Structures are given as structure tokens and as C-alpha cells.
Coordinates of C-alpha atoms in Angstrom, one line a residue:
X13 CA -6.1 -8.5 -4.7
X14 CA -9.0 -7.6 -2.5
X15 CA -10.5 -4.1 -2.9
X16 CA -11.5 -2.1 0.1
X17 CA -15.6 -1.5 0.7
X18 CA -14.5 2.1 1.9
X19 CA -11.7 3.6 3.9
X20 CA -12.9 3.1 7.1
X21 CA -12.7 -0.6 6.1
X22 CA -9.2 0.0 5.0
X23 CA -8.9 2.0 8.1
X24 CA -9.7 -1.1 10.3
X25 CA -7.5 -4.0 8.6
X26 CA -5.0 -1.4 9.4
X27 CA -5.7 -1.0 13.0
X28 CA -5.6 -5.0 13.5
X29 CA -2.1 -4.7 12.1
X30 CA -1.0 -1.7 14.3
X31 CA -1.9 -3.5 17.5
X32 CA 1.7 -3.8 18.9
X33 CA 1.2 0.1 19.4
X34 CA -1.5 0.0 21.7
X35 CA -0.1 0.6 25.2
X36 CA 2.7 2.4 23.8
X37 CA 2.9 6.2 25.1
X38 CA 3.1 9.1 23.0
X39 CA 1.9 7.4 20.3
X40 CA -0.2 10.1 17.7
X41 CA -1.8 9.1 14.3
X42 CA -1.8 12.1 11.6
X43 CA -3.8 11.7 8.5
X44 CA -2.5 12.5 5.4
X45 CA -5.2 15.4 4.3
X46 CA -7.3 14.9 2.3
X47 CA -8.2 11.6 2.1
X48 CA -6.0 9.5 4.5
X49 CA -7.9 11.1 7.8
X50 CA -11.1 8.9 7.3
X51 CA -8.3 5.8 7.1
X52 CA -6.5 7.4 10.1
X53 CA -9.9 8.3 12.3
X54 CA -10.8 4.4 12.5
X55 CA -7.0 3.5 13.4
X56 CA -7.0 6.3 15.9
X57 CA -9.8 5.3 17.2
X58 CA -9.3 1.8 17.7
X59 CA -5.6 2.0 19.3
X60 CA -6.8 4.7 22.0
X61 CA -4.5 7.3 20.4
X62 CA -5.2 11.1 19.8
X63 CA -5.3 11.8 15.7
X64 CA -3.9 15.0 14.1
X65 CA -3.4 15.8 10.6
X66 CA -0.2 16.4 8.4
X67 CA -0.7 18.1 5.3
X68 CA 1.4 17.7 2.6
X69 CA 0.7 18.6 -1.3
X70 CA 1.5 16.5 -3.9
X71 CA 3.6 18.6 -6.9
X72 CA 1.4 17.2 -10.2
X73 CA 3.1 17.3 -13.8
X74 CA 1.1 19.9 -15.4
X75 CA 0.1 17.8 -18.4
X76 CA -1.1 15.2 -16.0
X77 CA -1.3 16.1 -12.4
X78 CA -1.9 12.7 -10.9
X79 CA 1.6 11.5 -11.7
X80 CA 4.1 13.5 -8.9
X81 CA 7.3 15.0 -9.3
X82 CA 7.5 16.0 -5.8
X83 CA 5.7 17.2 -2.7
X84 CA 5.8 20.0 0.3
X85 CA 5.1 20.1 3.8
X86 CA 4.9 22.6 6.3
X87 CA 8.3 24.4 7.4
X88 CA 9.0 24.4 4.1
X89 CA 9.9 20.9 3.3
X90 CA 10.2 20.0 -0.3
X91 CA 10.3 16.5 -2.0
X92 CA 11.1 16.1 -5.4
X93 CA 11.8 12.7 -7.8
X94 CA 14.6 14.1 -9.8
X95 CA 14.1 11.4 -12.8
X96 CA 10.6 12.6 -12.9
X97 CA 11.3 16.8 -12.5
X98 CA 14.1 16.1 -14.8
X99 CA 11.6 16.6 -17.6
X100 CA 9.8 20.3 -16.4
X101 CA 11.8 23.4 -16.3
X102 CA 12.2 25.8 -13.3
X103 CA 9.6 27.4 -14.5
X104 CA 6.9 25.2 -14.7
X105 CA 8.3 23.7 -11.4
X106 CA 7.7 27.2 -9.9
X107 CA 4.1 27.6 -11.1
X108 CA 3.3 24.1 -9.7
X109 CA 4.9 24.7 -6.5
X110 CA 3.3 28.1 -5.9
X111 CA -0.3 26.7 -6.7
X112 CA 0.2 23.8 -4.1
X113 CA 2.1 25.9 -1.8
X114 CA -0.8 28.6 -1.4
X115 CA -3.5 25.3 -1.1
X116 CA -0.9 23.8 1.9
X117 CA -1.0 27.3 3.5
X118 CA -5.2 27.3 2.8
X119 CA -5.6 24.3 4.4
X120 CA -3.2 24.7 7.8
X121 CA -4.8 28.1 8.5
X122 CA -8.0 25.4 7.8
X123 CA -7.4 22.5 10.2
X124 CA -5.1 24.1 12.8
X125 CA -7.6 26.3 13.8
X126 CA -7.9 26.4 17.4
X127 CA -5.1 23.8 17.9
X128 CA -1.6 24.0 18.5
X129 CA 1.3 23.9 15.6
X130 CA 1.7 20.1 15.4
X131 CA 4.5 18.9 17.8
X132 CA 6.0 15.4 17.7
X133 CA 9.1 16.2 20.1
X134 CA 9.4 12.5 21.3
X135 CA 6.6 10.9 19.6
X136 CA 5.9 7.9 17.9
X137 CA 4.0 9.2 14.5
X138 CA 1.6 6.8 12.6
X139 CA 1.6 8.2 9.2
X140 CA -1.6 7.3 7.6
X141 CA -2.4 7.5 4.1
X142 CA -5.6 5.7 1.8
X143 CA -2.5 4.3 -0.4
X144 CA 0.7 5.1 -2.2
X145 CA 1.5 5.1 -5.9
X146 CA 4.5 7.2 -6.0
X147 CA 4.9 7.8 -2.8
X148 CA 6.1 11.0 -2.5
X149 CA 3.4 13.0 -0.4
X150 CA 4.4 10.2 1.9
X151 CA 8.0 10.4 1.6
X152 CA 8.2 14.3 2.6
X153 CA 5.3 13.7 5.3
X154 CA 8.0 11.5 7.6
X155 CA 10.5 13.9 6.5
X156 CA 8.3 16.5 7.9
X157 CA 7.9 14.0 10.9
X158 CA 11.5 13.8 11.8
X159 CA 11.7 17.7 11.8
X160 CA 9.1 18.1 14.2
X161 CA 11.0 15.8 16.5
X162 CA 9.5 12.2 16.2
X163 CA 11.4 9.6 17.4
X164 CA 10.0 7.2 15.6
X165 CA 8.0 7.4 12.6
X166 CA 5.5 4.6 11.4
X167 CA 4.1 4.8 7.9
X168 CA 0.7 2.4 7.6
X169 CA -1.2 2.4 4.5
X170 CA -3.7 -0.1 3.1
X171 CA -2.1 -0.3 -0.4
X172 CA 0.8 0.2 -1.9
X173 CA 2.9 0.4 -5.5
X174 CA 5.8 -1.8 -4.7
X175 CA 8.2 0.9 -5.4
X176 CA 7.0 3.1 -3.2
X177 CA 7.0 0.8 -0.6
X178 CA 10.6 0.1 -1.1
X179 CA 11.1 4.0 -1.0
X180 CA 9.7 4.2 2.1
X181 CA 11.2 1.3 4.0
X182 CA 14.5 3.5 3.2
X183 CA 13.1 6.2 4.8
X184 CA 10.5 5.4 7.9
X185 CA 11.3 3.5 10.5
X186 CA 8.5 0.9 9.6
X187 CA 6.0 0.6 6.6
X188 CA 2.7 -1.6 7.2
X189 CA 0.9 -2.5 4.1
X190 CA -1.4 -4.9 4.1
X191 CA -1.7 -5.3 -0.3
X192 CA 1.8 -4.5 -2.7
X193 CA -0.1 -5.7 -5.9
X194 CA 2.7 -6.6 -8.5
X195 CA 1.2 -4.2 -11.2
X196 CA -0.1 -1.1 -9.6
X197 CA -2.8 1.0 -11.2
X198 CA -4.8 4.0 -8.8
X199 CA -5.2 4.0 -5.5
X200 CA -9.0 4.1 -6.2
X201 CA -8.7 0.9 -8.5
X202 CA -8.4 -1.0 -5.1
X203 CA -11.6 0.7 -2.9
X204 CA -15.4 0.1 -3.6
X205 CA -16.0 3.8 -2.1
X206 CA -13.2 6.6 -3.2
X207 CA -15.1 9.2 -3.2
X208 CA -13.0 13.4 -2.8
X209 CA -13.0 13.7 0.5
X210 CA -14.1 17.2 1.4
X211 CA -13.3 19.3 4.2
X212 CA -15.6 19.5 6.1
X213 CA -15.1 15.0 6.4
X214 CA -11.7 16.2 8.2
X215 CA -13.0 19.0 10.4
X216 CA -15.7 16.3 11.7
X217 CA -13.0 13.5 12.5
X218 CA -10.6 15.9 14.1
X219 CA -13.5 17.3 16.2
X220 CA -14.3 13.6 17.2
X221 CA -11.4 11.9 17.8
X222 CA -8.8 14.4 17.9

């Protein structure tokens, strides 16, 4: 497998496979906050395309948050993986939902500022992410997508689990993923540079290319 030197790398062997869109009207890339805008400012940038952000928050196990049982998106949208919530109860479910919930709200009242409530009526959305292990945040972002009134809805990420690629081929209308590595590990595992992406790195690319 080849690792990425950073995510605007990723963000560019993207791009070259995203080329079919260029031309294409109403097209809009939306990052995946936090650390899918710097992927989605390069592809933006390089098909001509405006770039928004979706933010959706992942729903960690409390013992160890990097593994999901779900995720939300604005509107209210909730994604959960039943064999994996199947082991919390409601209340821990709850308590994890309320601390992500308050962070989603944080960070639209964050971002939105001084632009619209997002609006795909009609739109072809290019969901970009920095990769997908579970998949869920992605999963409930083209959910949230399709509520918003996309007619078609692209997901593009640089690497993949191979289950949650499958997931999402059920649900988007298209995945492009340039690396499904048989045995999956973190995201980071495959990038040179994965540094937190903080928010002021999302305020800058929306100001530049949004």
C-alpha cells in the first residue's frame, strides 16, 4: 500500500480521479470536518467547484472512542451500527450522543457563520473524507446529503476498510477510493502527515475556496 505524504496529496490523487465531474453543473464538494476539508480544499480546487463543509460526529464507545457505534448530522440525523451499540445501554448511548451532539451544534454555529444553511436541492455532492474505517460518519453524512435534496451524492476518499467501502457502495450513488488495503488498521497508518486538524485549518479553506 502506498502511504499519503499529507492530505493535500491525498487530496490531489483524488482530484485526478474525480475528473469526469469537471464541467458538470451544480457540482459542490463538502468536507467532512474536521479533517477531510484539507482533502476536500485541493479537490475543490482543482475541479472549479465551490467547497462547503458537512459536519457529522462520530458516536465513540466510551471505553475506546475511536471505534464508532454510530454518528449524527445536522437535522437531527442519527447513524447507529446496531451489532456494535448492541453492547452499550441507553444510557451510555445517551451520554455519548449528548457530548457529540452539543460539539455538532459548537461547530455549525462555528463554520456557518456568515453563510447560508447548507442547501443541496439538485446538487451533485462530493463527499470528502481523509479515509473510512467504519464508515459511519460517512454513512449518515450522504444520508444527511439526500435530505438536503442532492440528487446525486458522490462519496471520494483516499482510503478505505473494505467493509466500509461495501457499506457505502449500498448507500451513495458512487464511492471513489483509490487504496481498500485487505487488513485495515487507522486511517493515519496510511499518511506521512496526520496531524488534528484545528479549526482555524477549516475556517482558512472555507475563506479561500469556498
Amino acid at each position: 500500500m502506498t502511504r499519503y505524504r499529507d492530505r493535500a496529496e491525498a487530496g490531489r490523487v483524488l482530484a485526478d480521479r474525480l475528473t469526469a465531474l469537471i464541467g458538470e453543473p451544480d457540482v459542490v464538494v463538502l468536507g467532512l470536518v474536521r479533517g477531510g476539508v484539507p482533502v476536500a480544499r485541493v479537490v475543490a480546487e482543482r475541479l472549479g467547484v465551490p467547497l462547503d463543509v458537512l459536519v457529522v460526529r462520530k458516536l465513540g464507545m466510551p471505553m475506546a472512542p475511536e471505534v464508532a457505534f454510530g454518528a449524527l448530522g445536522p437535522g437531527g440525523v442519527r447513524v447507529l451500527n446496531d451489532m456494535v451499540a448492541s453492547h452499550l445501554g441507553p444510557d451510555d448511548i445517551a451520554e455519548v450522543q449528548r457530548r457529540e451532539q452539543a460539539e455538532l451544534d459548537r461547530r455549525e454555529q462555528l463554520y456557518r457563520t456568515g453563510r447560508p444553511p447548507l442547501d443541496l436541492t439538485g446538487r451533485i455532492a462530493v463527499i470528502v473524507d481523509d479515509g473510512l474505517a467504519t464508515g459511519a460518519t460517512a454513512r449518515a453524512a450522504v444520508q444527511v446529503a439526500r435530505q438536503l435534496g442532492a440528487r446525486r451524492v458522490v462519496v471520494a476518499v483516499p482510503v478505505s476498510s473494505e467493509e466500509a467501502y461495501e457499506m457505502l457502495a449500498a448507500e451513495a450513488d458512487q464511492v471513489i477510493c483509490p487504496q481498500r488495503p485487505p487488513t485495515f488498521g487507522a486511517v493515519g497508518a496510511y499518511y506521512d502527515d496526520f496531524h488534528e486538524v484545528p479549526d482555524d485549518e477549516v475556517t482558512a479553506a472555507l475563506t479561500a475556496t469556498g
